[in-house]
Amino acid sequence: MTIVLELPFTGSWLVQNSPAERVPSHGTDRLGSRYAIDFVAVDERHRSASRRTWRTLLASEPPELFHAFGRPVLAPIAGRVVRAHDGEPDHEARRSQLTLIPYALGQARRLAQGPAAVAGNHLIVEITPTGPYLALVHLRRGSLRVAEGERIGVHQHLADCGNSGNSTQPHLHLQVSDRLDLGTAVGVPILFRRFTETRRPGTTAQVRHNPLPTERAVIGPAG
């Protein structure tokens, strides 16, 4: 079974940890993440933030500095919301190796704390009454626009992108799994119906149909 999705955003987003390049895409099958994919909003120069300061090299940075923070997250498929978790803080972002190393050393501790510590604010959507289940992860605190039990339509504004949970800079993590319980969930393959893709700033975008975006490509809606 492969689930075909629409893009969950407008504008340009950089692809990271794509299952087109490796499976499991995030190096683990835990929490149903075997075919998960990450998206980072970028500008016309394919930058995740428009400026760099001394903090970029030596310290953490406010999440508001990044293009993804606060961007609308749209429903990539119709379904029913079965989990809507909010209240987790949006962390400072980390591009500096000085801050990434201690953060990586805390990974096991966050995993031990359970799905909320890893996913942060998130939504899980039941695609059919028997599954599978779409998860949209690392959402901005206080931005959820839907509640558990609510039916949603494609392209509906569900929440905003944030930096909650196990996230080093604002981005959207998307995955589909076979069951609601992330502790036992198994990942389900995904494709995206139609999008534009560019590899370098200023080059012509190519329209792609029903593929998986490739690693480090910048994609956006095809209209």
GROMACS .gro file of C-alpha atoms in nm:
model
  223
    1MET     CA    1   0.000   0.000   0.000
    2THR     CA    2   0.126   0.346  -0.095
    3ILE     CA    3  -0.055   0.666   0.006
    4VAL     CA    4  -0.064   0.951  -0.248
    5LEU     CA    5  -0.067   1.297  -0.092
    6GLU     CA    6  -0.090   1.661  -0.193
    7LEU     CA    7   0.181   1.897  -0.074
    8PRO     CA    8   0.109   2.021   0.281
    9PHE     CA    9   0.224   2.378   0.215
   10THR     CA   10   0.258   2.664  -0.032
   11GLY     CA   11   0.585   2.827  -0.135
   12SER     CA   12   0.928   2.667  -0.162
   13TRP     CA   13   1.051   2.397   0.077
   14LEU     CA   14   1.378   2.206   0.091
   15VAL     CA   15   1.351   1.827   0.116
   16GLN     CA   16   1.548   1.650   0.388
   17ASN     CA   17   1.562   1.286   0.503
   18SER     CA   18   1.377   1.169   0.193
   19PRO     CA   19   1.279   0.801   0.165
   20ALA     CA   20   1.366   0.837  -0.204
   21GLU     CA   21   1.730   0.819  -0.094
   22ARG     CA   22   1.724   0.564   0.188
   23VAL     CA   23   1.484   0.356   0.396
   24PRO     CA   24   1.445   0.397   0.686
   25SER     CA   25   1.467   0.764   0.593
   26HIS     CA   26   1.552   0.882   0.945
   27GLY     CA   27   1.778   0.588   1.025
   28THR     CA   28   1.517   0.411   1.238
   29ASP     CA   29   1.185   0.232   1.217
   30ARG     CA   30   1.078   0.359   1.560
   31LEU     CA   31   0.758   0.562   1.600
   32GLY     CA   32   0.638   0.460   1.252
   33SER     CA   33   0.902   0.678   1.084
   34ARG     CA   34   1.032   0.432   0.822
   35TYR     CA   35   0.909   0.644   0.527
   36ALA     CA   36   0.897   0.983   0.699
   37ILE     CA   37   1.010   1.299   0.518
   38ASP     CA   38   1.111   1.648   0.636
   39PHE     CA   39   1.048   1.986   0.473
   40VAL     CA   40   1.227   2.316   0.549
   41ALA     CA   41   1.087   2.641   0.406
   42VAL     CA   42   1.344   2.839   0.206
   43ASP     CA   43   1.367   3.169   0.018
   44GLU     CA   44   1.454   3.227  -0.349
   45ARG     CA   45   1.821   3.158  -0.268
   46HIS     CA   46   1.726   2.828  -0.102
   47ARG     CA   47   1.818   2.959   0.244
   48SER     CA   48   1.625   2.849   0.553
   49ALA     CA   49   1.693   3.189   0.714
   50SER     CA   50   1.777   3.520   0.545
   51ARG     CA   51   2.063   3.616   0.772
   52ARG     CA   52   2.344   3.471   0.979
   53THR     CA   53   2.490   3.625   1.292
   54TRP     CA   54   2.752   3.528   1.549
   55ARG     CA   55   2.483   3.314   1.709
   56THR     CA   56   2.467   3.101   1.392
   57LEU     CA   57   2.825   2.984   1.459
   58LEU     CA   58   2.838   2.984   1.837
   59ALA     CA   59   2.493   2.962   1.994
   60SER     CA   60   2.126   2.889   1.943
   61GLU     CA   61   1.894   3.121   1.748
   62PRO     CA   62   1.530   3.229   1.787
   63PRO     CA   63   1.294   3.016   1.575
   64GLU     CA   64   1.129   3.332   1.439
   65LEU     CA   65   1.446   3.393   1.234
   66PHE     CA   66   1.361   3.098   1.007
   67HIS     CA   67   1.129   3.110   0.705
   68ALA     CA   68   0.939   2.796   0.808
   69PHE     CA   69   0.834   2.924   1.149
   70GLY     CA   70   0.465   3.017   1.146
   71ARG     CA   71   0.405   2.907   0.786
   72PRO     CA   72   0.065   2.739   0.729
   73VAL     CA   73   0.055   2.360   0.734
   74LEU     CA   74  -0.219   2.231   0.500
   75ALA     CA   75  -0.398   1.898   0.493
   76PRO     CA   76  -0.238   1.678   0.225
   77ILE     CA   77  -0.532   1.435   0.232
   78ALA     CA   78  -0.889   1.424   0.363
   79GLY     CA   79  -0.969   1.237   0.684
   80ARG     CA   80  -1.059   1.273   1.050
   81VAL     CA   81  -0.839   1.417   1.323
   82VAL     CA   82  -0.781   1.150   1.588
   83ARG     CA   83  -0.503   1.320   1.783
   84ALA     CA   84  -0.433   1.690   1.834
   85HIS     CA   85  -0.151   1.752   2.079
   86ASP     CA   86  -0.056   2.110   2.173
   87GLY     CA   87   0.125   2.290   2.453
   88GLU     CA   88   0.486   2.189   2.385
   89PRO     CA   89   0.734   2.481   2.364
   90ASP     CA   90   0.901   2.594   2.043
   91HIS     CA   91   1.273   2.554   2.106
   92GLU     CA   92   1.562   2.774   2.008
   93ALA     CA   93   1.704   2.668   1.670
   94ARG     CA   94   2.052   2.520   1.632
   95ARG     CA   95   2.279   2.557   1.329
   96SER     CA   96   2.604   2.573   1.526
   97GLN     CA   97   2.801   2.252   1.573
   98LEU     CA   98   2.868   2.372   1.929
   99THR     CA   99   2.497   2.342   2.003
  100LEU     CA  100   2.420   2.042   1.781
  101ILE     CA  101   2.661   1.807   1.958
  102PRO     CA  102   2.505   1.832   2.305
  103TYR     CA  103   2.161   1.821   2.146
  104ALA     CA  104   2.247   1.493   1.970
  105LEU     CA  105   2.371   1.349   2.300
  106GLY     CA  106   2.024   1.410   2.447
  107GLN     CA  107   1.847   1.209   2.178
  108ALA     CA  108   1.812   0.891   2.384
  109ARG     CA  109   1.663   1.084   2.675
  110ARG     CA  110   1.398   1.243   2.451
  111LEU     CA  111   1.305   0.907   2.300
  112ALA     CA  112   1.265   0.761   2.648
  113GLN     CA  113   1.019   1.038   2.737
  114GLY     CA  114   0.772   0.915   2.474
  115PRO     CA  115   0.618   1.035   2.145
  116ALA     CA  116   0.521   1.385   2.265
  117ALA     CA  117   0.882   1.467   2.356
  118VAL     CA  118   0.989   1.367   2.005
  119ALA     CA  119   0.693   1.490   1.798
  120GLY     CA  120   0.620   1.805   1.998
  121ASN     CA  121   0.291   1.960   1.895
  122HIS     CA  122   0.137   1.733   1.633
  123LEU     CA  123  -0.173   1.615   1.453
  124ILE     CA  124  -0.264   1.262   1.353
  125VAL     CA  125  -0.528   1.213   1.085
  126GLU     CA  126  -0.718   0.891   1.026
  127ILE     CA  127  -0.731   0.850   0.647
  128THR     CA  128  -0.997   0.576   0.662
  129PRO     CA  129  -1.177   0.427   0.965
  130THR     CA  130  -0.926   0.140   0.966
  131GLY     CA  131  -0.618   0.349   0.889
  132PRO     CA  132  -0.361   0.429   0.781
  133TYR     CA  133  -0.273   0.740   0.981
  134LEU     CA  134  -0.102   1.060   0.871
  135ALA     CA  135   0.114   1.248   1.123
  136LEU     CA  136   0.213   1.616   1.092
  137VAL     CA  137   0.484   1.692   1.346
  138HIS     CA  138   0.680   1.980   1.511
  139LEU     CA  139   0.391   2.228   1.490
  140ARG     CA  140   0.393   2.573   1.650
  141ARG     CA  141   0.250   2.591   1.998
  142GLY     CA  142  -0.098   2.741   2.002
  143SER     CA  143  -0.142   2.720   1.624
  144LEU     CA  144  -0.367   2.413   1.593
  145ARG     CA  145  -0.691   2.504   1.415
  146VAL     CA  146  -0.864   2.164   1.437
  147ALA     CA  147  -0.972   1.938   1.721
  148GLU     CA  148  -0.992   1.564   1.775
  149GLY     CA  149  -1.294   1.412   1.600
  150GLU     CA  150  -1.311   1.686   1.334
  151ARG     CA  151  -1.326   1.588   0.966
  152ILE     CA  152  -1.086   1.777   0.742
  153GLY     CA  153  -1.058   1.840   0.368
  154VAL     CA  154  -0.758   1.856   0.138
  155HIS     CA  155  -0.566   2.189   0.154
  156GLN     CA  156  -0.741   2.292   0.479
  157HIS     CA  157  -0.521   2.507   0.705
  158LEU     CA  158  -0.459   2.279   1.004
  159ALA     CA  159  -0.182   2.449   1.202
  160ASP     CA  160   0.145   2.639   1.158
  161CYS     CA  161   0.498   2.509   1.128
  162GLY     CA  162   0.698   2.529   1.449
  163ASN     CA  163   1.007   2.401   1.626
  164SER     CA  164   0.860   2.183   1.899
  165GLY     CA  165   0.976   1.835   1.995
  166ASN     CA  166   1.290   1.678   1.853
  167SER     CA  167   1.373   1.956   1.609
  168THR     CA  168   1.690   2.158   1.554
  169GLN     CA  169   1.527   2.424   1.336
  170PRO     CA  170   1.168   2.496   1.225
  171HIS     CA  171   1.050   2.233   0.978
  172LEU     CA  172   0.760   2.002   0.902
  173HIS     CA  173   0.795   1.628   0.956
  174LEU     CA  174   0.535   1.416   0.775
  175GLN     CA  175   0.478   1.043   0.790
  176VAL     CA  176   0.209   0.780   0.739
  177SER     CA  177   0.184   0.468   0.955
  178ASP     CA  178  -0.043   0.168   0.986
  179ARG     CA  179  -0.180   0.238   1.334
  180LEU     CA  180  -0.248   0.518   1.578
  181ASP     CA  181  -0.015   0.399   1.853
  182LEU     CA  182   0.322   0.543   1.752
  183GLY     CA  183   0.495   0.308   1.993
  184THR     CA  184   0.402   0.008   1.776
  185ALA     CA  185   0.330   0.177   1.441
  186VAL     CA  186   0.487   0.058   1.115
  187GLY     CA  187   0.560   0.314   0.845
  188VAL     CA  188   0.364   0.321   0.518
  189PRO     CA  189   0.517   0.440   0.185
  190ILE     CA  190   0.403   0.774   0.042
  191LEU     CA  191   0.410   0.964  -0.287
  192PHE     CA  192   0.311   1.321  -0.376
  193ARG     CA  193   0.063   1.379  -0.656
  194ARG     CA  194   0.220   1.676  -0.834
  195PHE     CA  195   0.484   1.937  -0.755
  196THR     CA  196   0.762   2.148  -0.902
  197GLU     CA  197   1.122   2.067  -0.823
  198THR     CA  198   1.445   2.264  -0.859
  199ARG     CA  199   1.800   2.170  -0.765
  200ARG     CA  200   1.972   2.511  -0.775
  201PRO     CA  201   1.853   2.870  -0.723
  202GLY     CA  202   1.751   3.045  -1.043
  203THR     CA  203   1.706   2.726  -1.248
  204THR     CA  204   1.385   2.625  -1.422
  205ALA     CA  205   1.144   2.424  -1.207
  206GLN     CA  206   1.040   2.084  -1.340
  207VAL     CA  207   0.690   1.948  -1.278
  208ARG     CA  208   0.686   1.597  -1.136
  209HIS     CA  209   0.389   1.360  -1.104
  210ASN     CA  210   0.341   1.092  -0.837
  211PRO     CA  211   0.706   1.067  -0.730
  212LEU     CA  212   0.896   1.104  -0.406
  213PRO     CA  213   1.093   1.429  -0.382
  214THR     CA  214   1.467   1.370  -0.381
  215GLU     CA  215   1.708   1.475  -0.108
  216ARG     CA  216   1.806   1.847  -0.111
  217ALA     CA  217   1.557   1.930  -0.387
  218VAL     CA  218   1.345   2.243  -0.341
  219ILE     CA  219   0.980   2.173  -0.418
  220GLY     CA  220   0.655   2.366  -0.435
  221PRO     CA  221   0.298   2.342  -0.563
  222ALA     CA  222   0.262   2.288  -0.938
  223GLY     CA  223  -0.052   2.503  -0.962
   0.00000   0.00000   0.00000
